[in-house]
Amino acid sequence: MCGHSFGFKQLAWCLGLSCLAVAARADSLGFRKEVVYAAGQSPLIGLTDVNHDGKWDIVVNADGSNVMQVLFGESKGKFGAGRHVKTGLAPGYPYSADVNEDGNVDVVSANYTGGSVNVFLGSSNGDFKLHEQLNSGVNPSVLGLYDFNADGHVDIAAANKGGNSVGIYLGNGDGTFETRSDYAAGSVPEGFLSDVNRDGRMDIVLANTQGNTLSVLLGNPDGSFQAALNSITGTSPRVSGVFDFNFDGKYDLVVWNTQDTTASIFLGNGDGTFKPGVNYQVGMQPYGHIADVNRDGKVDLISTNFGDNTVSVLLGNSDGTFKAASVYSATALGNMMRAIVTDVNHDDKPDIVAPNYASYYVSVFLGNGDGTFQAKQDFKTGAGPGLILVADFNFDGKQDLAVENLQDASVSVLLNDGVK
C-alpha cells in the first residue's frame, strides 16, 4: 500500500557536522486548510482503491481502538467514512493484495499485542470481513506480501519482534494459508523484502533493533529461507533502503543507527553478504530515506533526526561514499519523524516533507535541484503526525498529502494548491 507559503531570508544551520549558509530565493506553495477525518485511536494508514472507482481510498487501522475502517475517496479530494471492522489487539499497518484471487482488494495486518496475523477479504463495494486469524509468534509485524514459492498465490512474511524470528505463511489462493514456518532472526527484528542477491527470488532484510545486527535471509525456490547472514551495525538499527550505491552491479544497504547519530553504508558482495559498515554522522535518533536530490544519477541520504529536530542531507559519490551532511532546522521541539521525498511544487526538483511528531505540523523543504533546500515551511495537521502518504486525491495534477495523527485519533488530508 501505499505503503505523501514558502519564502525565506539569509539562513544558517549548524549541528557540529557542517554549517551551511544559503541566500535562497523565495518560492511560494500552499496547501489548503487541512480536512480532518475521525479515524480511531493511533491510526495507521495505507492507500489503495478498494472499491474500483478510480479514486484513492485510505485504509486505517486504529492501533488504540482495535478496528479497521476505510475512508472512501470522493470527488474533489474529499473522503467518506466506511463501516468499522473489528481487528485483534493493536493492529499494525495494513497491506493490500488480492489474496483469494477474486479481483477485489484484500487487507492483511498483524495484531501486535493480540499475537495474530489477520486476513480481511474485500468485496467490490469496499466492505471487508475478517476471514482468517493466523497464529503468529510474539508481537508480530507484517514485512510484506509476495509470491515466495512462485505458485501464483500471495504469501505473507511477518517479523515476530518478541520471538526474534520471521514467520512465513504460504498462500493457497483462496484466502487461506499454510501453517506458519519460522526462521530465526536477531533481537526484535524489523525490515522489508528485497532481492538483495539479484537471483530473482525475494529475500528478507532485517535490522535487529535490540541486537545491533543486520540479518539477510536469502529466499529458496520453494518459498523457504536460508539461515540468516549477519552483520554488525550501530546501536538500535533501522533499515530503509537497498540500492547500488557504487555502481558495481551489486545491491548495497543503508542502516540508520537510531541511538548513536550515524548512518551505516554496507556495500554488497553480490551474494547476500556485505562488507563491514562505514559510518556517516547525521543527527540524533536518525531514520531516513534515499533519493537522488541533486539529480546527478547518484543516490543521496536524507536523515530526519527525531532527537534534535533537524534534517541531514548527505550527497552521494559514485564510489559508494557520501559527502559530509548539510543540516537543516525543523520545528522547535518537533521530534521529526521519517521524511518522504517528492516534488510537491512540480518544478522537477525533489522536495522533503517531514512530520513533526511533538507538534501539529508537517514541514516542507523545497529543493533547489542541486542538493540544497530552502527553509522549512510548516503546514498544520492534527496532534502527533506520523506517516505521510502522497497522492493526487483530487486529480488536479498536484501532489496532496494524507497524514496519520497518532495522538488525536484522526487523519489529515492537505490538498495542494500549488505554486502561488
Coordinates of N, CA, C and O in Angstrom, one line a residue, residues 171-321:
G171 N 0.4 -19.0 0.8 CA -1.0 -18.8 0.4 C -1.5 -20.0 -0.5 O -0.7 -20.5 -1.3
N172 N -2.8 -20.3 -0.3 CA -3.4 -21.3 -1.1 C -4.2 -20.7 -2.3 O -4.8 -21.5 -3.1
G173 N -4.3 -19.4 -2.3 CA -5.0 -18.7 -3.4 C -6.5 -18.5 -3.2 O -7.2 -17.9 -4.0
D174 N -7.0 -19.0 -2.0 CA -8.4 -18.9 -1.7 C -8.6 -18.0 -0.5 O -9.7 -18.0 0.1
G175 N -7.6 -17.4 0.0 CA -7.7 -16.6 1.2 C -7.2 -17.4 2.4 O -7.2 -16.8 3.5
T176 N -6.9 -18.6 2.3 CA -6.4 -19.4 3.4 C -4.9 -19.6 3.2 O -4.3 -19.4 2.1
F177 N -4.2 -20.0 4.3 CA -2.7 -20.0 4.3 C -2.2 -21.3 5.0 O -2.9 -21.8 5.9
E178 N -1.1 -21.8 4.6 CA -0.5 -23.0 5.2 C 0.0 -22.6 6.6 O 0.2 -21.4 6.9
T179 N 0.3 -23.6 7.4 CA 0.8 -23.4 8.7 C 2.1 -22.6 8.7 O 3.0 -22.8 7.8
R180 N 2.3 -21.7 9.6 CA 3.5 -20.8 9.6 C 4.8 -21.6 9.7 O 4.9 -22.5 10.5
S181 N 5.8 -21.2 8.9 CA 7.2 -21.6 9.1 C 8.0 -20.5 9.6 O 8.0 -19.4 9.1
D182 N 8.8 -20.8 10.7 CA 9.5 -19.8 11.4 C 11.0 -19.9 11.0 O 11.6 -21.0 10.9
Y183 N 11.7 -18.7 11.0 CA 13.1 -18.7 10.7 C 13.7 -17.7 11.7 O 13.2 -16.6 12.0
A184 N 14.9 -18.2 12.3 CA 15.5 -17.4 13.4 C 16.1 -16.1 12.9 O 16.6 -16.0 11.8
A185 N 15.9 -15.0 13.7 CA 16.4 -13.7 13.4 C 17.2 -13.2 14.6 O 17.4 -14.0 15.5
G186 N 17.5 -12.0 14.7 CA 18.1 -11.4 15.9 C 17.1 -10.8 16.8 O 15.9 -11.1 16.7
S187 N 17.5 -10.0 17.7 CA 16.7 -9.5 18.8 C 15.8 -8.3 18.3 O 16.3 -7.3 17.8
V188 N 14.5 -8.5 18.4 CA 13.5 -7.5 18.0 C 13.7 -7.1 16.5 O 14.1 -5.9 16.2
P189 N 13.4 -8.0 15.6 CA 13.7 -7.7 14.2 C 12.5 -6.8 13.5 O 11.4 -6.9 13.9
E190 N 12.9 -6.0 12.6 CA 12.0 -5.3 11.7 C 12.7 -5.1 10.4 O 14.0 -5.1 10.3
G191 N 12.0 -5.0 9.3 CA 12.7 -4.8 8.0 C 11.7 -4.8 6.8 O 10.6 -4.3 6.9
F192 N 12.2 -5.4 5.7 CA 11.4 -5.3 4.5 C 11.9 -6.5 3.5 O 12.8 -7.2 3.9
L193 N 11.2 -6.6 2.4 CA 11.5 -7.6 1.4 C 12.3 -7.0 0.2 O 12.0 -5.9 -0.2
S194 N 13.3 -7.7 -0.2 CA 14.1 -7.2 -1.4 C 14.9 -8.4 -1.9 O 15.3 -9.3 -1.2
D195 N 15.2 -8.4 -3.2 CA 16.0 -9.4 -3.8 C 17.5 -8.9 -3.8 O 18.0 -8.4 -4.7
V196 N 18.1 -9.1 -2.6 CA 19.4 -8.5 -2.4 C 20.5 -9.1 -3.2 O 21.6 -8.5 -3.5
N197 N 20.4 -10.4 -3.5 CA 21.5 -11.1 -4.3 C 21.1 -11.2 -5.8 O 21.8 -11.8 -6.6
R198 N 20.0 -10.6 -6.2 CA 19.6 -10.5 -7.6 C 19.5 -11.8 -8.3 O 19.9 -12.0 -9.5
D199 N 19.0 -12.8 -7.6 CA 18.8 -14.1 -8.2 C 17.4 -14.4 -8.7 O 17.0 -15.5 -9.1
G200 N 16.5 -13.4 -8.6 CA 15.2 -13.5 -9.0 C 14.2 -14.0 -7.9 O 13.0 -14.1 -8.2
R201 N 14.7 -14.3 -6.7 CA 13.9 -14.7 -5.6 C 14.0 -13.6 -4.5 O 15.0 -13.0 -4.2
M202 N 12.8 -13.5 -3.9 CA 12.7 -12.4 -2.8 C 13.4 -12.9 -1.5 O 13.3 -14.0 -1.1
D203 N 14.2 -11.9 -1.0 CA 14.9 -12.2 0.3 C 14.3 -11.3 1.4 O 13.5 -10.4 1.1
I204 N 14.7 -11.5 2.6 CA 14.2 -10.7 3.7 C 15.4 -10.0 4.4 O 16.4 -10.6 4.7
V205 N 15.3 -8.7 4.5 CA 16.3 -7.8 5.1 C 15.8 -7.3 6.5 O 14.7 -6.8 6.6
L206 N 16.5 -7.6 7.5 CA 16.1 -7.2 8.9 C 17.2 -6.4 9.6 O 18.4 -6.7 9.5
A207 N 16.7 -5.4 10.3 CA 17.5 -4.8 11.4 C 17.1 -5.3 12.7 O 15.9 -5.3 13.0
N208 N 18.0 -5.9 13.5 CA 17.6 -6.4 14.8 C 17.9 -5.3 15.8 O 19.0 -5.0 16.2
T209 N 16.8 -4.6 16.1 CA 16.8 -3.3 16.8 C 17.4 -3.3 18.2 O 17.9 -2.3 18.7
Q210 N 17.4 -4.5 18.8 CA 18.0 -4.6 20.2 C 19.2 -5.5 20.2 O 19.8 -5.7 21.2
G211 N 19.5 -6.1 19.0 CA 20.7 -6.9 18.9 C 21.8 -6.2 18.2 O 23.0 -6.8 18.1
N212 N 21.6 -5.1 17.6 CA 22.6 -4.3 16.9 C 23.3 -5.1 15.8 O 24.5 -5.1 15.6
T213 N 22.4 -5.8 15.0 CA 22.9 -6.5 13.9 C 22.0 -6.4 12.7 O 20.8 -6.0 12.9
L214 N 22.5 -6.7 11.5 CA 21.7 -6.7 10.3 C 21.6 -8.2 9.9 O 22.7 -8.9 9.9
S215 N 20.5 -8.7 9.5 CA 20.3 -10.0 9.0 C 19.7 -10.1 7.6 O 18.7 -9.3 7.4
V216 N 20.2 -10.9 6.8 CA 19.6 -11.2 5.5 C 19.3 -12.6 5.4 O 20.2 -13.5 5.6
L217 N 18.0 -13.0 5.1 CA 17.6 -14.3 4.9 C 17.3 -14.5 3.4 O 16.4 -13.9 2.8
L218 N 18.1 -15.3 2.7 CA 18.0 -15.5 1.3 C 16.9 -16.5 1.0 O 16.8 -17.5 1.6
G219 N 16.1 -16.2 -0.1 CA 15.0 -17.0 -0.4 C 15.4 -18.2 -1.3 O 16.3 -18.1 -2.1
N220 N 14.7 -19.3 -1.1 CA 14.8 -20.5 -1.9 C 13.6 -20.6 -2.8 O 12.6 -20.0 -2.6
P221 N 13.8 -21.4 -3.9 CA 12.7 -21.5 -4.9 C 11.4 -22.1 -4.3 O 10.3 -21.7 -4.9
D222 N 11.4 -22.8 -3.2 CA 10.2 -23.4 -2.7 C 9.5 -22.5 -1.7 O 8.5 -23.0 -1.0
G223 N 10.0 -21.3 -1.5 CA 9.4 -20.4 -0.5 C 9.9 -20.5 0.9 O 9.5 -19.8 1.8
S224 N 10.9 -21.3 1.0 CA 11.7 -21.4 2.3 C 12.8 -20.4 2.3 O 13.1 -19.8 1.2
F225 N 13.5 -20.3 3.4 CA 14.6 -19.3 3.5 C 15.8 -19.9 4.2 O 15.7 -20.8 5.0
Q226 N 16.9 -19.4 3.8 CA 18.2 -19.9 4.3 C 18.5 -19.2 5.7 O 17.8 -18.2 6.0
A227 N 19.4 -19.8 6.4 CA 19.8 -19.2 7.7 C 20.3 -17.8 7.5 O 20.9 -17.4 6.5
A228 N 20.0 -17.0 8.5 CA 20.4 -15.6 8.5 C 21.9 -15.3 8.3 O 22.7 -16.0 8.9
L229 N 22.2 -14.4 7.4 CA 23.6 -13.9 7.2 C 23.7 -12.6 8.0 O 22.9 -11.6 7.7
N230 N 24.5 -12.5 9.0 CA 24.5 -11.3 9.9 C 25.7 -10.4 9.8 O 26.8 -10.8 9.4
S231 N 25.5 -9.1 10.0 CA 26.5 -8.1 10.0 C 26.3 -7.2 11.3 O 25.2 -7.0 11.7
I232 N 27.4 -6.7 11.8 CA 27.4 -5.8 13.0 C 27.0 -4.4 12.5 O 27.5 -3.9 11.5
T233 N 26.0 -3.8 13.3 CA 25.6 -2.4 13.0 C 26.0 -1.5 14.2 O 26.6 -1.9 15.1
G234 N 25.5 -0.3 14.1 CA 25.5 0.6 15.3 C 24.4 0.2 16.2 O 23.8 -0.8 16.2
T235 N 24.1 1.2 17.1 CA 23.1 0.9 18.2 C 21.7 1.2 17.7 O 21.4 2.2 17.1
S236 N 20.8 0.3 18.0 CA 19.3 0.4 17.7 C 19.1 0.7 16.2 O 18.6 1.7 15.8
P237 N 19.5 -0.3 15.3 CA 19.5 0.0 13.9 C 18.1 -0.1 13.3 O 17.2 -0.8 13.8
R238 N 17.9 0.7 12.2 CA 16.7 0.6 11.3 C 17.2 0.5 9.9 O 18.2 1.1 9.5
V239 N 16.5 -0.3 9.1 CA 16.9 -0.4 7.6 C 15.8 0.3 6.8 O 14.6 0.1 7.1
S240 N 16.2 0.9 5.7 CA 15.2 1.6 4.9 C 15.4 1.6 3.4 O 14.5 2.0 2.7
G241 N 16.5 1.1 3.0 CA 16.7 1.1 1.5 C 17.8 0.2 1.0 O 18.8 -0.1 1.7
V242 N 17.6 -0.2 -0.2 CA 18.5 -1.0 -1.0 C 18.8 -0.3 -2.3 O 17.9 0.1 -3.0
F243 N 20.1 -0.2 -2.6 CA 20.4 0.5 -3.9 C 21.9 0.1 -4.2 O 22.7 -0.3 -3.3
D244 N 22.3 0.2 -5.5 CA 23.6 0.0 -5.9 C 24.4 1.3 -5.8 O 24.5 2.1 -6.7
F245 N 24.9 1.7 -4.6 CA 25.5 3.0 -4.3 C 26.8 3.2 -5.1 O 27.1 4.3 -5.5
N246 N 27.5 2.1 -5.3 CA 28.8 2.3 -6.0 C 28.9 1.8 -7.4 O 29.9 1.6 -8.0
F247 N 27.7 1.5 -8.0 CA 27.5 1.1 -9.4 C 28.4 -0.1 -9.8 O 28.9 -0.1 -10.9
D248 N 28.5 -1.1 -8.9 CA 29.2 -2.3 -9.3 C 28.3 -3.4 -9.7 O 28.7 -4.6 -9.8
G249 N 27.0 -3.2 -9.8 CA 26.0 -4.2 -10.1 C 25.5 -5.0 -8.9 O 24.8 -6.0 -9.1
K250 N 25.9 -4.6 -7.7 CA 25.5 -5.4 -6.5 C 24.8 -4.5 -5.6 O 25.1 -3.3 -5.4
Y251 N 23.7 -5.0 -5.0 CA 22.9 -4.2 -4.1 C 23.6 -3.9 -2.8 O 24.3 -4.8 -2.2
D252 N 23.5 -2.7 -2.3 CA 24.0 -2.2 -1.0 C 22.9 -1.8 -0.1 O 21.7 -1.7 -0.5
L253 N 23.2 -1.6 1.2 CA 22.2 -1.3 2.2 C 22.6 -0.1 3.0 O 23.8 0.2 3.2
V254 N 21.6 0.7 3.4 CA 21.8 1.8 4.4 C 21.1 1.4 5.6 O 19.9 0.9 5.6
V255 N 21.7 1.6 6.8 CA 21.2 1.3 8.1 C 21.3 2.6 8.9 O 22.3 3.3 8.9
W256 N 20.2 2.9 9.6 CA 20.1 4.1 10.4 C 20.3 3.7 11.9 O 19.4 2.9 12.4
N257 N 21.3 4.1 12.6 CA 21.6 3.7 13.9 C 21.0 4.7 14.9 O 21.6 5.8 15.1
T258 N 19.8 4.4 15.4 CA 19.0 5.5 16.0 C 19.4 5.9 17.3 O 18.9 6.9 17.8
Q259 N 20.4 5.3 17.9 CA 20.9 5.7 19.2 C 22.4 6.1 19.2 O 22.9 6.4 20.3
D260 N 23.0 6.3 18.0 CA 24.4 6.8 18.0 C 24.7 7.7 16.9 O 25.8 7.9 16.5
T261 N 23.7 8.4 16.4 CA 23.8 9.6 15.5 C 24.5 9.2 14.2 O 25.2 10.1 13.6
T262 N 24.4 8.0 13.7 CA 25.1 7.7 12.5 C 24.2 6.9 11.5 O 23.2 6.3 11.9
A263 N 24.6 7.0 10.2 CA 24.0 6.1 9.2 C 25.2 5.2 8.7 O 26.3 5.7 8.6
S264 N 24.9 3.9 8.5 CA 26.0 3.0 8.1 C 25.7 2.5 6.6 O 24.5 2.1 6.3
I265 N 26.7 2.5 5.8 CA 26.5 2.0 4.4 C 27.2 0.7 4.4 O 28.4 0.6 4.7
F266 N 26.5 -0.3 4.0 CA 27.0 -1.7 3.8 C 27.1 -2.0 2.3 O 26.0 -2.2 1.6
L267 N 28.3 -2.0 1.7 CA 28.4 -2.3 0.3 C 28.3 -3.9 0.1 O 28.9 -4.7 0.8
G268 N 27.5 -4.2 -0.9 CA 27.2 -5.6 -1.1 C 28.3 -6.4 -1.9 O 29.0 -5.8 -2.7
N269 N 28.4 -7.7 -1.5 CA 29.3 -8.6 -2.3 C 28.6 -9.3 -3.4 O 29.2 -10.1 -4.1
G270 N 27.3 -9.1 -3.5 CA 26.5 -9.8 -4.6 C 25.9 -11.1 -4.2 O 25.1 -11.6 -5.0
D271 N 26.3 -11.7 -3.1 CA 25.8 -13.0 -2.7 C 24.9 -12.9 -1.4 O 24.6 -14.0 -0.8
G272 N 24.5 -11.7 -1.1 CA 23.7 -11.6 0.2 C 24.5 -11.2 1.4 O 23.9 -11.0 2.4
T273 N 25.8 -11.2 1.3 CA 26.7 -10.7 2.3 C 27.2 -9.3 2.0 O 27.1 -8.9 0.9
F274 N 27.7 -8.7 3.0 CA 28.1 -7.3 2.9 C 29.5 -7.0 3.5 O 29.8 -7.7 4.5
K275 N 30.2 -6.0 3.0 CA 31.4 -5.6 3.7 C 31.0 -4.9 5.0 O 29.9 -4.4 5.1
P276 N 32.0 -4.7 5.9 CA 31.7 -4.0 7.1 C 31.1 -2.6 6.9 O 31.5 -1.9 5.9
G277 N 30.2 -2.2 7.7 CA 29.6 -0.9 7.5 C 30.5 0.3 7.7 O 31.4 0.2 8.5
V278 N 30.3 1.3 6.9 CA 31.0 2.6 7.0 C 30.1 3.6 7.5 O 29.0 3.8 7.0
N279 N 30.4 4.3 8.6 CA 29.5 5.2 9.3 C 29.7 6.6 8.8 O 30.8 7.1 8.6
Y280 N 28.5 7.3 8.8 CA 28.5 8.8 8.5 C 27.7 9.5 9.5 O 26.6 9.0 9.9
Q281 N 28.2 10.6 10.0 CA 27.4 11.4 11.0 C 26.2 12.0 10.4 O 26.2 12.6 9.4
V282 N 25.1 11.8 11.2 CA 23.8 12.5 10.8 C 23.4 13.3 12.0 O 24.0 14.3 12.4
G283 N 22.3 13.0 12.6 CA 21.8 13.7 13.8 C 21.3 12.7 14.8 O 21.5 11.5 14.7
M284 N 20.7 13.2 15.9 CA 20.2 12.4 17.0 C 19.0 11.6 16.6 O 18.0 12.2 16.1
Q285 N 19.0 10.3 16.9 CA 17.9 9.4 16.6 C 17.4 9.5 15.2 O 16.3 9.9 14.9
P286 N 18.3 9.2 14.3 CA 18.0 9.3 12.8 C 17.2 8.2 12.3 O 17.2 7.0 12.8
Y287 N 16.4 8.5 11.3 CA 15.7 7.5 10.4 C 15.5 8.2 9.1 O 15.0 9.3 9.1
G288 N 15.8 7.5 8.0 CA 15.9 8.3 6.8 C 15.4 7.6 5.6 O 14.6 6.6 5.6
H289 N 15.8 8.2 4.5 CA 15.3 7.9 3.1 C 16.4 8.0 2.2 O 17.4 8.7 2.4
I290 N 16.3 7.4 1.0 CA 17.3 7.5 0.0 C 16.6 8.1 -1.3 O 15.5 7.7 -1.6
A291 N 17.3 9.0 -1.9 CA 16.7 9.6 -3.1 C 17.8 10.4 -3.8 O 18.8 10.8 -3.1
D292 N 17.7 10.7 -5.1 CA 18.7 11.5 -5.8 C 18.2 12.9 -5.8 O 17.5 13.4 -6.7
V293 N 18.6 13.7 -4.7 CA 18.0 15.0 -4.5 C 18.7 16.1 -5.4 O 18.1 17.2 -5.6
N294 N 19.9 15.8 -5.9 CA 20.6 16.8 -6.8 C 20.6 16.4 -8.2 O 21.3 17.0 -9.1
R295 N 19.9 15.3 -8.5 CA 19.6 14.9 -9.9 C 20.9 14.6 -10.7 O 21.0 14.9 -11.9
D296 N 21.9 14.0 -10.0 CA 23.2 13.7 -10.7 C 23.3 12.2 -11.0 O 24.4 11.7 -11.5
G297 N 22.2 11.4 -10.8 CA 22.2 10.0 -11.1 C 22.8 9.2 -9.9 O 22.8 7.9 -10.0
K298 N 23.2 9.8 -8.8 CA 23.7 9.1 -7.7 C 22.7 9.3 -6.5 O 22.2 10.4 -6.3
V299 N 22.5 8.3 -5.7 CA 21.6 8.3 -4.7 C 22.2 9.0 -3.4 O 23.3 8.8 -3.1
D300 N 21.4 9.8 -2.8 CA 21.8 10.6 -1.6 C 21.0 10.1 -0.4 O 20.0 9.4 -0.5
L301 N 21.5 10.5 0.8 CA 20.9 10.1 2.1 C 20.2 11.3 2.7 O 20.7 12.4 2.7
I302 N 18.9 11.1 3.1 CA 18.1 12.1 3.7 C 17.7 11.6 5.1 O 17.0 10.6 5.2
S303 N 18.3 12.2 6.2 CA 18.0 11.7 7.5 C 17.2 12.7 8.3 O 17.6 13.9 8.4
T304 N 16.0 12.3 8.8 CA 15.2 13.1 9.7 C 15.6 12.6 11.1 O 15.5 11.5 11.4
N305 N 16.0 13.6 11.9 CA 16.6 13.3 13.2 C 15.7 13.7 14.3 O 15.5 14.9 14.7
F306 N 15.0 12.7 14.8 CA 14.0 12.8 15.8 C 14.5 13.5 17.1 O 13.7 14.3 17.7
G307 N 15.7 13.3 17.5 CA 16.2 13.8 18.7 C 16.6 15.2 18.8 O 16.7 15.8 19.8
D308 N 16.9 15.8 17.6 CA 17.4 17.2 17.6 C 16.6 18.1 16.5 O 17.0 19.2 16.3
N309 N 15.5 17.5 16.0 CA 14.6 18.3 15.1 C 15.3 18.9 13.9 O 15.2 20.1 13.6
T310 N 16.1 18.1 13.2 CA 16.8 18.5 12.0 C 16.7 17.5 10.9 O 16.3 16.4 11.1
V311 N 17.1 18.0 9.7 CA 17.2 17.1 8.6 C 18.6 17.2 8.1 O 19.2 18.3 7.9
S312 N 19.3 16.0 7.9 CA 20.6 15.9 7.4 C 20.6 15.4 5.9 O 19.9 14.4 5.7
V313 N 21.3 16.1 5.0 CA 21.3 15.6 3.6 C 22.8 15.3 3.3 O 23.7 16.2 3.4
L314 N 23.1 14.1 2.9 CA 24.4 13.7 2.5 C 24.4 13.3 1.0 O 23.7 12.3 0.6
L315 N 25.1 14.0 0.2 CA 25.1 13.8 -1.2 C 26.1 12.6 -1.5 O 27.2 12.5 -1.0
G316 N 25.6 11.8 -2.4 CA 26.3 10.6 -2.8 C 27.4 10.8 -3.8 O 27.3 11.6 -4.7
N317 N 28.5 10.0 -3.7 CA 29.6 9.9 -4.7 C 29.4 8.7 -5.5 O 28.6 7.8 -5.1
S318 N 30.1 8.5 -6.6 CA 29.9 7.4 -7.4 C 30.6 6.1 -6.9 O 30.3 5.0 -7.5
D319 N 31.4 6.2 -5.9 CA 32.1 5.1 -5.3 C 31.4 4.5 -4.1 O 32.0 3.6 -3.4
G320 N 30.2 4.9 -3.8 CA 29.5 4.4 -2.6 C 29.8 5.2 -1.3 O 29.3 4.8 -0.3
T321 N 30.6 6.2 -1.4 CA 30.8 7.1 -0.3 C 29.9 8.3 -0.3 O 29.2 8.5 -1.4

